[in-house]
Coordinates of C-alpha atoms in Angstrom, one line a residue:
M18 CA -19.1 -78.5 -30.0
L19 CA -17.8 -76.8 -26.8
N20 CA -14.1 -76.7 -26.2
N21 CA -13.0 -79.4 -28.7
E22 CA -11.4 -77.2 -31.3
K23 CA -7.6 -77.0 -31.6
I24 CA -5.3 -74.5 -33.3
S25 CA -1.6 -74.5 -33.8
V26 CA 0.9 -72.3 -31.9
R27 CA 1.5 -70.3 -35.1
Q28 CA -2.1 -69.7 -35.6
F29 CA -2.5 -68.5 -32.0
R30 CA 0.5 -66.1 -32.5
V31 CA -1.2 -64.7 -35.6
L32 CA -4.5 -64.2 -33.6
V33 CA -2.6 -62.4 -30.8
T34 CA -0.8 -60.1 -33.3
L35 CA -4.0 -59.1 -35.2
F36 CA -5.9 -58.6 -31.9
T37 CA -3.1 -56.2 -30.8
I38 CA -2.9 -54.3 -34.1
G39 CA -6.7 -53.8 -34.0
T40 CA -6.2 -51.3 -31.2
I41 CA -6.3 -47.6 -32.2
A42 CA -3.5 -45.7 -30.6
P43 CA -4.7 -42.5 -28.8
V44 CA -2.6 -40.2 -30.9
A45 CA -5.1 -37.3 -30.6
E46 CA -4.5 -36.8 -26.9
A47 CA -0.8 -37.5 -26.9
K48 CA -0.2 -35.6 -30.1
R49 CA 3.5 -35.8 -31.3
D50 CA 4.5 -37.8 -28.3
A51 CA 2.0 -40.6 -28.9
W52 CA 4.8 -43.0 -29.9
I53 CA 6.3 -42.7 -26.4
A54 CA 2.9 -43.7 -25.0
V55 CA 2.9 -46.8 -27.2
I56 CA 6.4 -47.7 -25.9
F57 CA 5.4 -47.2 -22.2
S58 CA 2.2 -49.2 -22.7
A59 CA 4.2 -52.0 -24.4
G60 CA 6.5 -52.4 -21.3
L61 CA 3.5 -52.4 -18.9
G62 CA 1.6 -54.7 -21.2
L63 CA 4.2 -57.4 -20.9
L64 CA 3.5 -57.6 -17.2
V65 CA -0.3 -58.0 -17.9
I66 CA 0.5 -60.8 -20.5
W67 CA 2.7 -62.5 -17.9
L68 CA -0.2 -62.4 -15.4
L69 CA -2.6 -63.9 -18.0
N70 CA -0.1 -66.5 -19.0
T71 CA 0.5 -67.5 -15.4
I72 CA -3.2 -68.0 -14.5
A73 CA -3.9 -69.8 -17.7
L74 CA -1.1 -72.3 -17.3
L75 CA -2.3 -73.2 -13.8
F76 CA -5.4 -74.7 -15.5
P77 CA -4.0 -75.8 -18.9
T78 CA -7.2 -77.7 -20.0
M79 CA -9.7 -75.0 -19.1
N80 CA -10.7 -71.7 -20.6
F81 CA -11.3 -68.6 -18.6
V82 CA -15.0 -69.2 -17.8
Q83 CA -14.2 -72.7 -16.7
I84 CA -11.3 -71.4 -14.5
I85 CA -13.7 -69.0 -12.8
E86 CA -16.2 -71.7 -12.0
T87 CA -13.5 -73.9 -10.7
L88 CA -12.2 -71.2 -8.3
F89 CA -15.4 -69.7 -7.1
G90 CA -17.9 -72.6 -7.4
K91 CA -21.0 -73.1 -9.5
W92 CA -23.3 -70.2 -8.7
L93 CA -20.8 -67.5 -7.7
G94 CA -18.7 -68.6 -10.6
K95 CA -21.5 -68.2 -13.1
A96 CA -22.2 -64.7 -11.8
I97 CA -18.6 -63.7 -12.1
S98 CA -18.4 -65.3 -15.5
L99 CA -21.4 -63.1 -16.7
F100 CA -19.6 -60.1 -15.4
F101 CA -16.5 -61.1 -17.3
L102 CA -18.5 -61.8 -20.5
S103 CA -19.8 -58.2 -20.4
L104 CA -16.4 -57.1 -21.7
P105 CA -16.3 -59.1 -25.0
F106 CA -20.0 -58.3 -25.5
V107 CA -19.6 -54.6 -25.1
Y108 CA -16.4 -54.5 -27.2
T109 CA -17.9 -56.6 -30.0
A110 CA -20.6 -53.8 -30.3
E111 CA -17.9 -51.1 -30.1
M112 CA -15.8 -52.7 -32.8
L113 CA -18.9 -53.0 -34.9
Y114 CA -19.5 -49.3 -34.3
Y115 CA -15.9 -48.5 -35.2
S116 CA -16.0 -50.4 -38.5
G117 CA -19.5 -49.0 -39.5
N118 CA -18.5 -45.4 -38.7
F119 CA -15.2 -45.7 -40.6
L120 CA -16.8 -47.2 -43.7
N121 CA -19.7 -44.7 -43.6
T122 CA -17.3 -41.7 -43.2
H123 CA -14.6 -42.6 -45.7
L124 CA -15.7 -45.2 -48.1
L125 CA -19.5 -45.5 -48.2
P126 CA -21.0 -42.1 -47.1
D127 CA -24.3 -42.7 -48.8
T128 CA -25.0 -46.0 -47.2
P129 CA -27.0 -45.9 -43.9
V130 CA -24.6 -46.9 -41.1
E131 CA -27.1 -49.4 -39.7
V132 CA -26.8 -51.4 -43.0
L133 CA -23.0 -51.4 -42.5
Y134 CA -23.5 -52.8 -39.0
I135 CA -25.7 -55.6 -40.3
L136 CA -23.4 -56.5 -43.1
T137 CA -20.4 -56.6 -40.8
A138 CA -22.2 -58.6 -38.2
I139 CA -23.2 -61.2 -40.8
I140 CA -19.6 -61.7 -41.7
V141 CA -18.6 -62.0 -38.0
V142 CA -21.4 -64.4 -37.2
M143 CA -20.5 -66.6 -40.2
A144 CA -16.9 -66.7 -39.0
V145 CA -17.8 -67.7 -35.5
R146 CA -20.3 -70.3 -36.7
H147 CA -17.6 -72.0 -38.8
G148 CA -15.5 -72.4 -35.7
L149 CA -12.1 -71.4 -34.3
E150 CA -10.1 -73.7 -36.5
T151 CA -11.5 -72.4 -39.7
F152 CA -11.2 -68.8 -38.7
S153 CA -7.6 -69.3 -37.5
R154 CA -6.6 -70.6 -40.9
T155 CA -8.4 -67.6 -42.5
A156 CA -6.5 -65.3 -40.1
E157 CA -3.2 -66.7 -41.4
L158 CA -4.1 -65.7 -44.9
L159 CA -5.4 -62.3 -43.8
F160 CA -2.1 -61.7 -41.9
I161 CA -0.1 -62.3 -45.0
A162 CA -2.3 -59.8 -46.9
F163 CA -1.9 -57.3 -44.1
M164 CA 1.9 -57.5 -44.1
I165 CA 2.1 -57.0 -47.9
L166 CA 0.0 -53.9 -47.6
F167 CA 2.0 -52.8 -44.6
L168 CA 5.1 -52.6 -46.8
L169 CA 3.4 -49.9 -48.9
L170 CA 3.9 -47.6 -45.9
L171 CA 7.6 -47.5 -46.8
F172 CA 6.6 -45.3 -49.8
I173 CA 5.6 -42.5 -47.4
S174 CA 9.3 -41.5 -46.9
P175 CA 9.2 -38.4 -49.2
Q176 CA 6.5 -36.9 -47.1
I177 CA 8.3 -37.4 -43.8
K178 CA 9.1 -34.2 -41.8
F179 CA 11.2 -34.9 -38.8
E180 CA 10.4 -31.5 -37.3
N181 CA 6.9 -32.8 -36.7
I182 CA 8.1 -35.1 -33.9
Q183 CA 10.1 -32.3 -32.2
P184 CA 10.4 -31.2 -29.5
V185 CA 10.1 -34.5 -27.7
L186 CA 8.2 -34.3 -24.4
E187 CA 7.6 -30.5 -24.8
D188 CA 4.8 -30.6 -22.2
G189 CA 6.5 -33.1 -19.9
I190 CA 5.5 -36.7 -19.2
N191 CA 2.2 -36.1 -17.4
P192 CA 0.1 -35.7 -20.7
L193 CA 1.2 -39.2 -21.6
L194 CA -0.1 -41.0 -18.5
H195 CA -3.7 -41.1 -19.6
P196 CA -3.1 -42.3 -23.2
T197 CA -0.7 -44.9 -21.9
I198 CA -3.3 -46.4 -19.5
Q199 CA -6.0 -46.1 -22.2
L200 CA -3.8 -48.0 -24.7
L201 CA -2.8 -50.5 -22.1
A202 CA -6.4 -51.3 -21.4
L203 CA -7.3 -51.8 -25.1
F204 CA -4.5 -54.2 -26.1
A205 CA -3.3 -55.8 -22.8
F206 CA -6.2 -55.9 -20.3
N207 CA -8.7 -56.8 -23.1
A208 CA -6.4 -59.6 -24.1
V209 CA -8.0 -61.5 -21.2
I210 CA -10.6 -62.7 -23.7
L211 CA -7.8 -64.7 -25.4
L212 CA -7.8 -67.0 -22.4
M213 CA -11.0 -68.4 -23.9
I214 CA -8.7 -69.8 -26.5
F215 CA -5.4 -70.2 -24.7
P216 CA -4.2 -72.7 -23.5
S217 CA -7.2 -75.0 -23.8
A218 CA -7.7 -74.7 -27.5
V219 CA -4.0 -74.6 -28.5
N220 CA -2.4 -77.9 -29.3
Q221 CA 0.9 -77.1 -27.5
P222 CA 0.1 -74.9 -24.5
K223 CA 3.6 -74.4 -23.2
E224 CA 5.0 -73.3 -26.5
A225 CA 2.0 -71.1 -27.0
Q226 CA 3.0 -69.2 -23.9
K227 CA 5.9 -67.7 -25.9
S228 CA 3.6 -66.9 -28.8
F229 CA 1.4 -64.9 -26.4
F230 CA 4.4 -62.6 -25.7
I231 CA 5.8 -62.7 -29.3
G232 CA 2.4 -61.9 -30.9
N233 CA 1.8 -59.1 -28.5
L234 CA 5.3 -57.6 -29.2
M235 CA 4.8 -58.0 -33.0
G236 CA 1.5 -56.2 -32.8
I237 CA 2.8 -53.4 -30.7
S238 CA 5.8 -53.0 -33.0
I239 CA 3.6 -52.6 -36.1
M240 CA 1.4 -50.2 -34.2
L241 CA 4.4 -48.2 -33.1
I242 CA 5.7 -47.9 -36.7
M243 CA 2.4 -46.7 -38.0
T244 CA 2.0 -44.2 -35.1
I245 CA 5.5 -42.8 -35.8
L246 CA 4.8 -42.5 -39.5
S247 CA 1.6 -40.7 -38.8
I248 CA 3.3 -38.2 -36.6
L249 CA 6.2 -37.6 -39.1
V250 CA 3.8 -37.0 -42.0
L251 CA 1.0 -35.1 -40.2
D252 CA 1.5 -32.0 -38.2
P253 CA 0.3 -32.0 -34.5
Y254 CA -2.8 -30.0 -35.4
Q255 CA -4.0 -32.6 -37.9
I256 CA -3.1 -35.5 -35.5
E257 CA -5.3 -33.9 -32.8
R258 CA -8.4 -33.4 -35.0
R259 CA -8.2 -36.7 -37.0
L260 CA -10.1 -39.7 -35.8
Y261 CA -8.2 -42.0 -38.2
P262 CA -4.7 -40.4 -38.7
N263 CA -3.2 -43.4 -40.5
Y264 CA -5.9 -43.1 -43.2
A265 CA -5.2 -39.4 -43.6
M266 CA -1.5 -40.2 -43.8
A267 CA -2.0 -42.6 -46.7
K268 CA -3.7 -39.9 -48.7
M269 CA -0.5 -38.0 -48.8
I270 CA 1.6 -40.8 -50.4
N271 CA 2.8 -39.7 -53.9
I272 CA 5.8 -41.3 -55.6
G273 CA 6.5 -39.7 -59.0
D274 CA 2.8 -39.0 -59.6
F275 CA 2.5 -42.7 -60.2
L276 CA 2.0 -44.4 -56.8
Q277 CA -0.4 -42.2 -54.9
R278 CA -3.5 -42.1 -52.7
I279 CA -3.2 -45.7 -51.5
E280 CA -5.6 -45.1 -48.6
A281 CA -7.7 -48.0 -49.8
A282 CA -4.7 -50.3 -48.9
I283 CA -4.6 -48.7 -45.4
A284 CA -8.3 -49.0 -45.1
T285 CA -8.0 -52.7 -46.0
M286 CA -5.3 -53.2 -43.3
W287 CA -7.5 -51.5 -40.7
I288 CA -10.6 -53.6 -41.7
I289 CA -8.6 -56.8 -41.5
T290 CA -7.4 -56.2 -37.9
V291 CA -10.7 -54.8 -36.7
Y292 CA -12.6 -57.7 -38.3
C293 CA -10.3 -60.3 -36.6
K294 CA -10.6 -58.5 -33.2
T295 CA -14.4 -58.4 -33.5
V296 CA -14.5 -62.1 -34.3
L297 CA -12.4 -62.9 -31.3
Y298 CA -14.6 -60.8 -29.0
F299 CA -17.7 -62.4 -30.4
Y300 CA -16.3 -65.9 -30.2
A301 CA -15.5 -65.4 -26.5
T302 CA -19.0 -64.0 -25.9
C303 CA -20.8 -66.9 -27.5
L304 CA -18.6 -69.7 -26.1
G305 CA -18.7 -68.2 -22.6
I306 CA -22.4 -67.8 -22.5
A307 CA -22.9 -71.3 -23.8
Q308 CA -20.7 -72.6 -21.0
V309 CA -22.6 -70.6 -18.4
L310 CA -25.9 -72.0 -19.6
N311 CA -24.4 -75.5 -19.8
L312 CA -25.2 -75.8 -23.6
K313 CA -23.5 -78.5 -25.7
D314 CA -22.8 -76.1 -28.6
Y315 CA -22.3 -72.3 -28.8
R316 CA -23.4 -72.0 -32.5
P317 CA -27.1 -71.7 -31.9
L318 CA -26.3 -68.5 -29.9
T319 CA -24.5 -66.8 -32.7
L320 CA -27.5 -65.5 -34.7
P321 CA -29.6 -64.1 -31.7
L322 CA -26.5 -62.6 -30.1
G323 CA -25.5 -61.1 -33.4
M324 CA -28.9 -59.4 -33.7
I325 CA -28.7 -58.1 -30.2
I326 CA -25.2 -56.7 -30.7
V327 CA -26.2 -55.0 -34.0
T328 CA -29.0 -53.3 -32.0
F329 CA -26.7 -52.4 -29.2
A330 CA -24.1 -51.0 -31.5
S331 CA -26.6 -48.7 -33.1
M332 CA -27.5 -47.3 -29.6
L333 CA -24.0 -47.4 -28.1
F334 CA -22.8 -43.9 -29.0
P335 CA -25.0 -41.0 -30.2
N336 CA -21.9 -39.4 -31.8
V337 CA -18.1 -39.5 -32.0
I338 CA -17.7 -37.2 -29.0
E339 CA -19.6 -39.7 -26.8
Q340 CA -17.4 -42.5 -28.2
R341 CA -14.2 -40.6 -27.4
Y342 CA -15.5 -39.9 -23.9
W343 CA -16.2 -43.6 -23.4
D344 CA -12.7 -44.6 -24.5
S345 CA -10.9 -42.0 -22.5
E346 CA -13.0 -41.9 -19.2
I347 CA -15.0 -45.1 -18.8
G348 CA -13.7 -47.8 -21.2
F349 CA -10.2 -48.2 -19.7
V350 CA -11.6 -48.5 -16.2
F351 CA -14.0 -51.2 -17.4
S352 CA -11.1 -53.0 -19.0
L353 CA -8.8 -52.5 -16.0
V354 CA -11.3 -54.1 -13.6
I355 CA -12.2 -57.1 -15.8
G356 CA -8.9 -57.7 -17.6
G357 CA -6.5 -56.6 -14.8
L358 CA -8.0 -56.8 -11.3
L359 CA -10.1 -59.9 -11.9
P360 CA -7.3 -62.1 -13.2
L361 CA -5.0 -60.8 -10.4
F362 CA -7.6 -61.7 -7.8
M363 CA -8.1 -65.1 -9.4
L364 CA -4.4 -65.8 -9.3
G365 CA -4.3 -65.0 -5.6
V366 CA -7.3 -67.3 -5.0
A367 CA -5.7 -70.1 -7.0
I368 CA -2.4 -69.8 -5.1
F369 CA -4.2 -69.8 -1.8
Q370 CA -6.2 -72.9 -2.7
K371 CA -3.1 -74.8 -3.8
K372 CA -1.3 -74.0 -0.6
R373 CA -4.3 -75.3 1.4
T374 CA -4.2 -78.6 -0.5

């Protein structure tokens, strides 16, 4: 049923962390200084999370679509809600494209990518149909598995070359501005979809406010460590030409000719985070559309929307070059408008209305 599921503060923190880790750092553009872009975006991202926290706690019993309709009225609110829901819809398809392309390139090259889209979509649809509570418990288990695999990265130390990270800021700070904004859009502005869960679906909304910040910082910290390790192991040329540098890094792990080529572990980590992020996007899409249409349950929408998204994902990007162009030139503007400017405008409207009353 709509809006009657509840998760714990810990579960919400895990969801925020996995959502943040599911972001791919733009190491290709920033090269050896990508870790600085991650730090810059983390600082700015906290301001965005503060904005999202503020507007959410003004309406502690509502999700984001309900807040929109409360502030802007029924018909204008529904139009704005549909505009907002275009973000999780598009990014569900994009995450489906990412996962299918990764599996097709590195693990299952002989499998048609459309089959991988369908198989991934089936798992995502099943997760959303089982509900937020069930998925949140699953995410806790997946997070434990992720952290165990993350510890394997410590074995990369023999391949580390500190000269790869030097000189720092060789080309100045200007080349970092675009990657910083791009990364900020992916993990901070897009976190607006978490307001479909927080605070209305969390059993302790005020305590969950801290979890929003803590989960975001945990995710960014893990992303920062993986980015630094990729830079230390791979030279700048490889970083620039690799679409998945963390996976390439894992291939180089070799401890005493015994522990080596653990890229399957890294692939599992990546699949866990992308899967969780895709489910959250798809859940927000289904729940939001159901509320716009005044349905009693979002589950009947999961299958038809899943089929539409599979079709959309197969048409989204003709090739990797188009996908990179979207991420660098269009995607971050799309996220900025919906995940940054829209909440900021809504906060201004909410404050104005409260002063009038």
